[in-house]
Amino acid sequence: MDTKADDEGNLPIVVEFTGGLELLFSNQRKHQIALPSTDENGRSANLAFLVRYLCQSLMTGRRKDMFVTDGTVRPGILVLVNDADWELEGEDQYELKRNDNILFVSTLHGG
Amino acid sequence: MDTKADDEGNLPIVVEFTGGLELLFSNQRKHQIALPSTDENGRSANLAFLVRYLCQSLMTGRRKDMFVTDGTVRPGILVLVNDADWELEGEDQYELKRNDNILFVSTLHGG
Amino acid sequence: NWGRSGKLTLQEHTRYGRQLIMPEIGLRGQLRFKNAAALIVGVGGLGCPAATYLAGAGVGTIGLMDGDTIELSNLHRQILHTQKWLGLSKVDSAVEKLMERNSENHYVAHHCNLDQKRAVETMRKYDLILDCTDRPSTRYLVSDAAVLAGKPVVTASALRTEGQLMVLNNPPKSLDNPGGFCYRCVFPKPPPAESVLSCGEGGILGPVVGVMGVLMAMEALKILSPLHPDHGYQDPTKASCDPIPPSLLLYSAYSNPPFRSIKLRGKRKGCPSCSDTATITEESLKSASSDHAAFCASTSP
Amino acid sequence: NWGRSGKLTLQEHTRYGRQLIMPEIGLRGQLRFKNAAALIVGVGGLGCPAATYLAGAGVGTIGLMDGDTIELSNLHRQILHTQKWLGLSKVDSAVEKLMERNSENHYVAHHCNLDQKRAVETMRKYDLILDCTDRPSTRYLVSDAAVLAGKPVVTASALRTEGQLMVLNNPPKSLDNPGGFCYRCVFPKPPPAESVLSCGEGGILGPVVGVMGVLMAMEALKILSPLHPDHGYQDPTKASCDPIPPSLLLYSAYSNPPFRSIKLRGKRKGCPSCSDTATITEESLKSASSDHAAFCASTSP
Ligand SMILES: [Zn+2]
Ligand SMILES: [Zn+2]
């Protein structure tokens, strides 16, 4: 855990990618990140801000369209807040808390 | 959760049995119980006390020897405190906390 | 539909002895299996193990649907198919192998892929659908048709080192019951075509898709013979037997822990397939009208 | 021991294509499979699916050990065995079925149960042991002998609706390495005989033991071809790739969630099998001296 980031008012959270999304993020499933605790407009960091932040600061792959379309996660991706569908938690307006686990699952189709 | 029991100073905990041990406990895997917060001698309730309490107050099967021998859980049973081996937590001296999950797993041998 | 039976033969008592003595199954459960019909859509990496264990358990009628033939690159994971069947029908191969293992069951061969014109009609003859297909369009079609036919669906998928499993339309939507959530409740919009990887492109490990296929068989058996306290059997999970929350099981072979159960929102208000304002009907499915066409037009592999 | 190969044939490239394109496997991993030898002890409900998927993946040498013959009550879960093989050897039945599926591999038949006199010697010829047996005495013997032979063990078990899986002696104990925990570290004392239920007594559902068997194959593949960042492959689980903590995977088919990963204590100080003060030696194992005899004396089924 990055305690320095905490002192700066950042939120330590865990972000995980599965179902192939990890390929866009250094081919790494699990990331411990220190998210700025407020967004561009000074409001508390919510999931919409996290998604923008991930695109700008964590994404290494070029295919941004595999992750977001029309300003939000693309169809076929589930967003889980502490293992529950974000639609149970207020969707992209959910305000992040310290140590939250955010999991992005791309649906699979092979069989 | 039994809030009345809380007022009386009991600890609400979840006790689970698997691997056939549930047969000794009403054939029910998961039990929400309110454990007296102190043992017979007024000391904080620990796992050794929980095992005695389960034998006296929750066991419905007659084969007590399938659960305890020589005053502790019989060989072949793992005791997990919040999904970790009790040997990582002080074994039967571990003092129980509110909402602890205690899992008794009998090892299986079929194949 | 396929005939019913009220008792087991001596042979069956012996064959299913290890299940019969379990309180979760018992004679009641075994007879339910015997009189049940399950349709396996797709006889590949998921369908092969799922069919194998359903046949072993004595599910009396097993429909097998696939229009494909067997290729060498299938054999590492499609465990019913063998070298001498290369180039031949997956369905015929599967029926032969299942007959060798358990000739007590009836196997129904559907030498085709799921067709939107006949999907609902075909599903009506079965009690349960296993979606073992491998493309998004077919997943929407299986779910839509099963909701219309009133049948629960066990759906799973796998790619590379990961698998996913859900149980849909359980209980089925009917006049008395709003029914469980459907595939469209979870994924209202289909993914963009370019974001979808097939096993051929992404790769797949045999045991990964194998685990998901066997888990599908287990979920199918649970649906075909549900636990009923009032049938003289005390539910071992009584304390937690509130309706099982809508969930998605994730498997990731190289992660620790390897399995994760995800809580889903469940039924979606206004779902075009399963809500009380549903717009997808048997007619619209057949005529491929509305936006449904976009994902279901191509159901050939 | 069984011969090594440095390349794949064109046939193999096609057959294993879906694995070869995965970064977790690749050509390096496929060659490791081809040159590896795995011993499957017990060709029943666990051993059948485990062998099926190891053979599919191209594990070049697969040893199959079982002294039993096939009974009708085995067929619901022992997926390599078929009706026409009733009364015949499980090992012979398995070899025939695996050959039909993948004749690229070598299959070694051991028509016997694991014997404490020959266990270590037999295991030395293999790279990995899969414990698919069905009684406590044999589980201790497999673990003890594998520690002495220096081989990792994937062990699983199942009964009724539940399964358990662990990876033992991984990495193997050697002069340079204290090695991973063994079966005795987890269960230092054997359970009282009267507390042990067999599948015959307790019952077993096919898909339950099937899931555990397929998961064993997956763990075996991970051990035979470990992820190595320095082999040009970037580990997808890098952030969490500290040594995997000692754990036990539990499956409970009727529970929600169905899977649970339990954190174990790991190596036990003074363990008679795997510690630096171990008392179990190849000689003591052969002569069945000390308390070891109590659990290993009876290794016949
Ligand atoms: Zn719906
Ligand atoms: Zn040890």
mmCIF file of C-alpha atoms in Angstrom, chain D residues 49-275:
data_model
loop_
_atom_site.group_PDB
_atom_site.id
_atom_site.type_symbol
_atom_site.label_atom_id
_atom_site.label_comp_id
_atom_site.label_asym_id
_atom_site.label_seq_id
_atom_site.Cartn_x
_atom_site.Cartn_y
_atom_site.Cartn_z
ATOM 1 C CA PRO D 49 -11.044 -36.565 -15.949
ATOM 2 C CA ALA D 50 -7.522 -35.621 -14.833
ATOM 3 C CA ALA D 51 -5.989 -38.111 -17.290
ATOM 4 C CA THR D 52 -8.358 -37.024 -20.058
ATOM 5 C CA TYR D 53 -7.291 -33.384 -19.923
ATOM 6 C CA LEU D 54 -3.587 -34.106 -19.395
ATOM 7 C CA ALA D 55 -3.657 -36.375 -22.435
ATOM 8 C CA GLY D 56 -5.519 -33.706 -24.406
ATOM 9 C CA ALA D 57 -2.920 -31.080 -23.499
ATOM 10 C CA GLY D 58 -0.102 -33.287 -24.770
ATOM 11 C CA VAL D 59 1.634 -34.397 -21.591
ATOM 12 C CA GLY D 60 4.040 -36.799 -23.278
ATOM 13 C CA THR D 61 4.111 -39.596 -20.735
ATOM 14 C CA ILE D 62 1.163 -40.449 -18.544
ATOM 15 C CA GLY D 63 1.403 -43.241 -16.003
ATOM 16 C CA LEU D 64 -1.878 -44.792 -14.880
ATOM 17 C CA MET D 65 -1.919 -46.823 -11.661
ATOM 18 C CA ASP D 66 -4.883 -48.795 -10.372
ATOM 19 C CA GLY D 67 -5.441 -52.426 -9.417
ATOM 20 C CA ASP D 68 -9.220 -52.277 -9.711
ATOM 21 C CA THR D 69 -11.689 -53.524 -12.261
ATOM 22 C CA ILE D 70 -14.697 -51.593 -13.529
ATOM 23 C CA GLU D 71 -18.096 -51.910 -11.866
ATOM 24 C CA LEU D 72 -21.446 -50.631 -13.096
ATOM 25 C CA SER D 73 -21.667 -48.226 -10.143
ATOM 26 C CA ASN D 74 -18.416 -46.569 -11.319
ATOM 27 C CA LEU D 75 -19.745 -45.423 -14.681
ATOM 28 C CA HIS D 76 -21.705 -42.369 -13.563
ATOM 29 C CA ARG D 77 -18.463 -40.588 -12.665
ATOM 30 C CA GLN D 78 -15.477 -42.519 -14.065
ATOM 31 C CA ILE D 79 -15.694 -41.053 -17.519
ATOM 32 C CA LEU D 80 -13.048 -43.119 -19.298
ATOM 33 C CA HIS D 81 -14.828 -46.391 -18.556
ATOM 34 C CA THR D 82 -17.673 -47.758 -20.648
ATOM 35 C CA GLN D 83 -20.198 -50.565 -20.492
ATOM 36 C CA LYS D 84 -18.266 -53.045 -22.598
ATOM 37 C CA TRP D 85 -15.313 -52.819 -20.201
ATOM 38 C CA LEU D 86 -17.327 -53.903 -17.121
ATOM 39 C CA GLY D 87 -15.300 -56.335 -15.039
ATOM 40 C CA LEU D 88 -12.045 -55.460 -16.809
ATOM 41 C CA SER D 89 -9.005 -53.449 -15.726
ATOM 42 C CA LYS D 90 -9.474 -49.728 -15.149
ATOM 43 C CA VAL D 91 -5.944 -49.069 -16.338
ATOM 44 C CA ASP D 92 -6.400 -50.981 -19.608
ATOM 45 C CA SER D 93 -9.716 -49.259 -20.224
ATOM 46 C CA ALA D 94 -8.166 -45.853 -19.611
ATOM 47 C CA VAL D 95 -5.176 -46.509 -21.879
ATOM 48 C CA GLU D 96 -7.441 -47.551 -24.733
ATOM 49 C CA LYS D 97 -9.635 -44.472 -24.416
ATOM 50 C CA LEU D 98 -6.708 -42.083 -24.085
ATOM 51 C CA MET D 99 -5.000 -43.614 -27.136
ATOM 52 C CA GLU D 100 -8.157 -43.042 -29.176
ATOM 53 C CA ARG D 101 -8.108 -39.412 -28.164
ATOM 54 C CA ASN D 102 -4.397 -38.695 -28.404
ATOM 55 C CA SER D 103 -2.004 -41.305 -29.704
ATOM 56 C CA GLU D 104 0.890 -38.806 -29.608
ATOM 57 C CA ASN D 105 1.455 -39.506 -25.891
ATOM 58 C CA HIS D 106 2.957 -42.552 -24.193
ATOM 59 C CA TYR D 107 0.753 -44.264 -21.646
ATOM 60 C CA VAL D 108 2.347 -46.438 -18.984
ATOM 61 C CA ALA D 109 0.093 -49.030 -17.346
ATOM 62 C CA HIS D 110 0.650 -49.887 -13.670
ATOM 63 C CA HIS D 111 -1.797 -52.704 -12.926
ATOM 64 C CA CYS D 112 -1.565 -52.410 -9.164
ATOM 65 C CA ASN D 113 -2.310 -50.162 -6.269
ATOM 66 C CA LEU D 114 0.426 -48.001 -4.823
ATOM 67 C CA ASP D 115 2.736 -50.242 -2.849
ATOM 68 C CA GLN D 116 4.913 -48.842 -0.097
ATOM 69 C CA LYS D 117 7.793 -51.052 -1.196
ATOM 70 C CA ARG D 118 7.915 -49.630 -4.717
ATOM 71 C CA ALA D 119 6.295 -46.213 -4.362
ATOM 72 C CA VAL D 120 9.437 -44.056 -4.210
ATOM 73 C CA GLU D 121 11.187 -45.955 -6.975
ATOM 74 C CA THR D 122 8.138 -45.678 -9.250
ATOM 75 C CA MET D 123 7.690 -41.968 -8.592
ATOM 76 C CA ARG D 124 11.342 -41.210 -9.433
ATOM 77 C CA LYS D 125 10.514 -41.894 -13.101
ATOM 78 C CA TYR D 126 7.889 -39.144 -13.138
ATOM 79 C CA ASP D 127 7.932 -35.354 -12.820
ATOM 80 C CA LEU D 128 4.657 -34.974 -11.009
ATOM 81 C CA ILE D 129 2.215 -37.128 -9.053
ATOM 82 C CA LEU D 130 -1.582 -36.792 -9.112
ATOM 83 C CA ASP D 131 -3.152 -38.327 -6.036
ATOM 84 C CA CYS D 132 -6.525 -39.556 -7.284
ATOM 85 C CA THR D 133 -6.882 -42.272 -4.646
ATOM 86 C CA ASP D 134 -9.781 -42.804 -2.321
ATOM 87 C CA ARG D 135 -8.548 -43.716 1.147
ATOM 88 C CA PRO D 136 -6.596 -41.919 3.879
ATOM 89 C CA SER D 137 -3.816 -44.510 4.132
ATOM 90 C CA THR D 138 -2.900 -44.074 0.473
ATOM 91 C CA ARG D 139 -2.960 -40.284 0.735
ATOM 92 C CA TYR D 140 -0.258 -40.405 3.416
ATOM 93 C CA LEU D 141 1.725 -42.894 1.355
ATOM 94 C CA VAL D 142 1.534 -40.798 -1.828
ATOM 95 C CA SER D 143 2.710 -37.718 0.047
ATOM 96 C CA ASP D 144 5.493 -39.475 1.980
ATOM 97 C CA ALA D 145 6.853 -41.233 -1.096
ATOM 98 C CA ALA D 146 6.646 -38.106 -3.280
ATOM 99 C CA VAL D 147 8.624 -36.075 -0.721
ATOM 100 C CA LEU D 148 11.288 -38.798 -0.740
ATOM 101 C CA ALA D 149 11.288 -38.983 -4.549
ATOM 102 C CA GLY D 150 11.393 -35.178 -4.798
ATOM 103 C CA LYS D 151 8.192 -34.759 -6.839
ATOM 104 C CA PRO D 152 5.327 -32.303 -6.398
ATOM 105 C CA VAL D 153 1.856 -33.728 -5.769
ATOM 106 C CA VAL D 154 -1.581 -32.506 -6.783
ATOM 107 C CA THR D 155 -4.023 -34.121 -4.369
ATOM 108 C CA ALA D 156 -7.800 -33.924 -4.359
ATOM 109 C CA SER D 157 -10.735 -35.751 -2.881
ATOM 110 C CA ALA D 158 -14.490 -35.656 -3.095
ATOM 111 C CA LEU D 159 -17.478 -37.026 -1.259
ATOM 112 C CA ARG D 160 -21.202 -36.421 -1.734
ATOM 113 C CA THR D 161 -21.508 -32.790 -2.804
ATOM 114 C CA GLU D 162 -18.044 -31.581 -1.795
ATOM 115 C CA GLY D 163 -14.481 -31.577 -2.994
ATOM 116 C CA GLN D 164 -11.068 -30.503 -1.704
ATOM 117 C CA LEU D 165 -7.804 -29.815 -3.541
ATOM 118 C CA MET D 166 -4.216 -29.036 -2.470
ATOM 119 C CA VAL D 167 -0.800 -28.871 -4.105
ATOM 120 C CA LEU D 168 1.872 -30.558 -1.947
ATOM 121 C CA ASN D 169 5.662 -30.592 -1.925
ATOM 122 C CA ASN D 170 5.755 -27.737 -4.420
ATOM 123 C CA PRO D 171 8.527 -26.857 -4.998
ATOM 124 C CA PRO D 172 9.838 -30.323 -4.117
ATOM 125 C CA LYS D 173 12.093 -30.759 -1.121
ATOM 126 C CA SER D 174 15.712 -31.063 -2.229
ATOM 127 C CA LEU D 175 19.205 -30.367 -0.955
ATOM 128 C CA ASP D 176 18.838 -26.716 -2.017
ATOM 129 C CA ASN D 177 15.236 -26.165 -1.119
ATOM 130 C CA PRO D 178 13.217 -26.928 2.031
ATOM 131 C CA GLY D 179 10.256 -27.552 -0.280
ATOM 132 C CA GLY D 180 6.549 -26.896 0.095
ATOM 133 C CA PHE D 181 4.288 -28.374 2.757
ATOM 134 C CA CYS D 182 3.211 -32.012 2.641
ATOM 135 C CA TYR D 183 0.025 -33.901 3.530
ATOM 136 C CA ARG D 184 1.323 -34.588 7.045
ATOM 137 C CA CYS D 185 1.911 -30.873 7.633
ATOM 138 C CA VAL D 186 -1.831 -30.318 7.185
ATOM 139 C CA PHE D 187 -3.049 -33.521 8.823
ATOM 140 C CA PRO D 188 -0.321 -34.673 11.242
ATOM 141 C CA LYS D 189 -2.534 -37.412 12.666
ATOM 142 C CA PRO D 190 -4.730 -39.672 10.577
ATOM 143 C CA PRO D 191 -8.457 -39.533 11.259
ATOM 144 C CA PRO D 192 -9.922 -42.365 13.325
ATOM 145 C CA ALA D 193 -10.904 -45.113 10.888
ATOM 146 C CA GLU D 194 -14.566 -44.984 11.929
ATOM 147 C CA SER D 195 -14.788 -41.313 10.920
ATOM 148 C CA VAL D 196 -13.842 -42.026 7.301
ATOM 149 C CA LEU D 197 -16.632 -42.436 4.774
ATOM 150 C CA SER D 198 -15.984 -43.942 1.355
ATOM 151 C CA CYS D 199 -17.871 -42.986 -1.800
ATOM 152 C CA GLY D 200 -19.684 -46.303 -1.484
ATOM 153 C CA GLU D 201 -20.952 -45.337 1.952
ATOM 154 C CA GLY D 202 -21.424 -41.584 1.605
ATOM 155 C CA GLY D 203 -22.295 -41.362 -2.063
ATOM 156 C CA ILE D 204 -20.853 -39.055 -4.669
ATOM 157 C CA LEU D 205 -22.228 -36.893 -7.449
ATOM 158 C CA GLY D 206 -20.409 -37.291 -10.760
ATOM 159 C CA PRO D 207 -19.845 -33.613 -11.583
ATOM 160 C CA VAL D 208 -18.531 -32.934 -8.073
ATOM 161 C CA VAL D 209 -15.664 -35.372 -8.375
ATOM 162 C CA GLY D 210 -15.402 -34.433 -12.059
ATOM 163 C CA VAL D 211 -14.790 -30.756 -11.304
ATOM 164 C CA MET D 212 -12.070 -31.709 -8.839
ATOM 165 C CA GLY D 213 -10.409 -34.048 -11.363
ATOM 166 C CA VAL D 214 -10.351 -31.391 -14.092
ATOM 167 C CA LEU D 215 -8.991 -28.831 -11.624
ATOM 168 C CA MET D 216 -6.222 -31.321 -10.790
ATOM 169 C CA ALA D 217 -5.266 -31.416 -14.470
ATOM 170 C CA MET D 218 -5.125 -27.614 -14.519
ATOM 171 C CA GLU D 219 -2.872 -27.485 -11.454
ATOM 172 C CA ALA D 220 -0.683 -30.169 -13.020
ATOM 173 C CA LEU D 221 -0.301 -28.134 -16.220
ATOM 174 C CA LYS D 222 0.641 -25.065 -14.176
ATOM 175 C CA ILE D 223 3.362 -27.038 -12.389
ATOM 176 C CA LEU D 224 4.680 -28.698 -15.562
ATOM 177 C CA SER D 225 4.905 -25.358 -17.373
ATOM 178 C CA PRO D 226 5.337 -22.631 -14.779
ATOM 179 C CA LEU D 227 5.082 -18.987 -15.749
ATOM 180 C CA HIS D 228 8.538 -17.520 -16.137
ATOM 181 C CA PRO D 229 8.865 -13.793 -16.796
ATOM 182 C CA ASP D 230 12.477 -14.362 -17.826
ATOM 183 C CA HIS D 231 11.426 -16.675 -20.628
ATOM 184 C CA GLY D 232 10.070 -13.749 -22.559
ATOM 185 C CA TYR D 233 6.650 -14.003 -21.064
ATOM 186 C CA GLN D 234 5.235 -11.300 -18.856
ATOM 187 C CA ASP D 235 3.295 -12.844 -16.059
ATOM 188 C CA PRO D 236 -0.331 -11.654 -16.179
ATOM 189 C CA THR D 237 -0.577 -11.973 -12.404
ATOM 190 C CA LYS D 238 2.651 -10.088 -11.769
ATOM 191 C CA ALA D 239 1.218 -7.829 -9.111
ATOM 192 C CA SER D 240 0.140 -10.798 -7.041
ATOM 193 C CA CYS D 241 2.912 -13.160 -7.950
ATOM 194 C CA ASP D 242 4.527 -13.454 -4.559
ATOM 195 C CA PRO D 243 4.785 -17.182 -3.836
ATOM 196 C CA ILE D 244 1.247 -18.539 -3.725
ATOM 197 C CA PRO D 245 0.339 -18.985 -0.052
ATOM 198 C CA PRO D 246 -0.364 -22.536 1.107
ATOM 199 C CA SER D 247 -4.014 -23.089 0.424
ATOM 200 C CA LEU D 248 -6.822 -25.598 0.219
ATOM 201 C CA LEU D 249 -9.577 -25.167 -2.347
ATOM 202 C CA LEU D 250 -13.032 -26.234 -1.169
ATOM 203 C CA TYR D 251 -15.937 -26.906 -3.509
ATOM 204 C CA SER D 252 -19.437 -27.355 -2.186
ATOM 205 C CA ALA D 253 -21.943 -27.849 -4.980
ATOM 206 C CA TYR D 254 -25.018 -26.687 -3.054
ATOM 207 C CA SER D 255 -23.391 -23.774 -1.213
ATOM 208 C CA ASN D 256 -23.237 -20.180 -2.257
ATOM 209 C CA PRO D 257 -20.538 -19.218 -3.096
ATOM 210 C CA PRO D 258 -19.627 -22.752 -4.242
ATOM 211 C CA PHE D 259 -15.832 -22.298 -4.002
ATOM 212 C CA ARG D 260 -13.712 -21.173 -1.070
ATOM 213 C CA SER D 261 -9.934 -20.853 -0.834
ATOM 214 C CA ILE D 262 -8.644 -21.542 2.648
ATOM 215 C CA LYS D 263 -5.289 -20.232 3.894
ATOM 216 C CA LEU D 264 -3.240 -23.039 5.456
ATOM 217 C CA ARG D 265 -0.340 -22.784 7.892
ATOM 218 C CA GLY D 266 2.032 -24.485 5.447
ATOM 219 C CA LYS D 267 5.122 -26.370 6.497
ATOM 220 C CA ARG D 268 5.056 -27.808 10.013
ATOM 221 C CA LYS D 269 8.191 -27.711 12.133
ATOM 222 C CA GLY D 270 9.331 -31.212 12.916
ATOM 223 C CA CYS D 271 7.102 -32.799 10.271
ATOM 224 C CA PRO D 272 8.143 -36.471 10.147
ATOM 225 C CA SER D 273 7.985 -36.412 6.335
ATOM 226 C CA CYS D 274 9.180 -33.051 4.972
ATOM 227 C CA SER D 275 11.048 -31.180 7.717
#
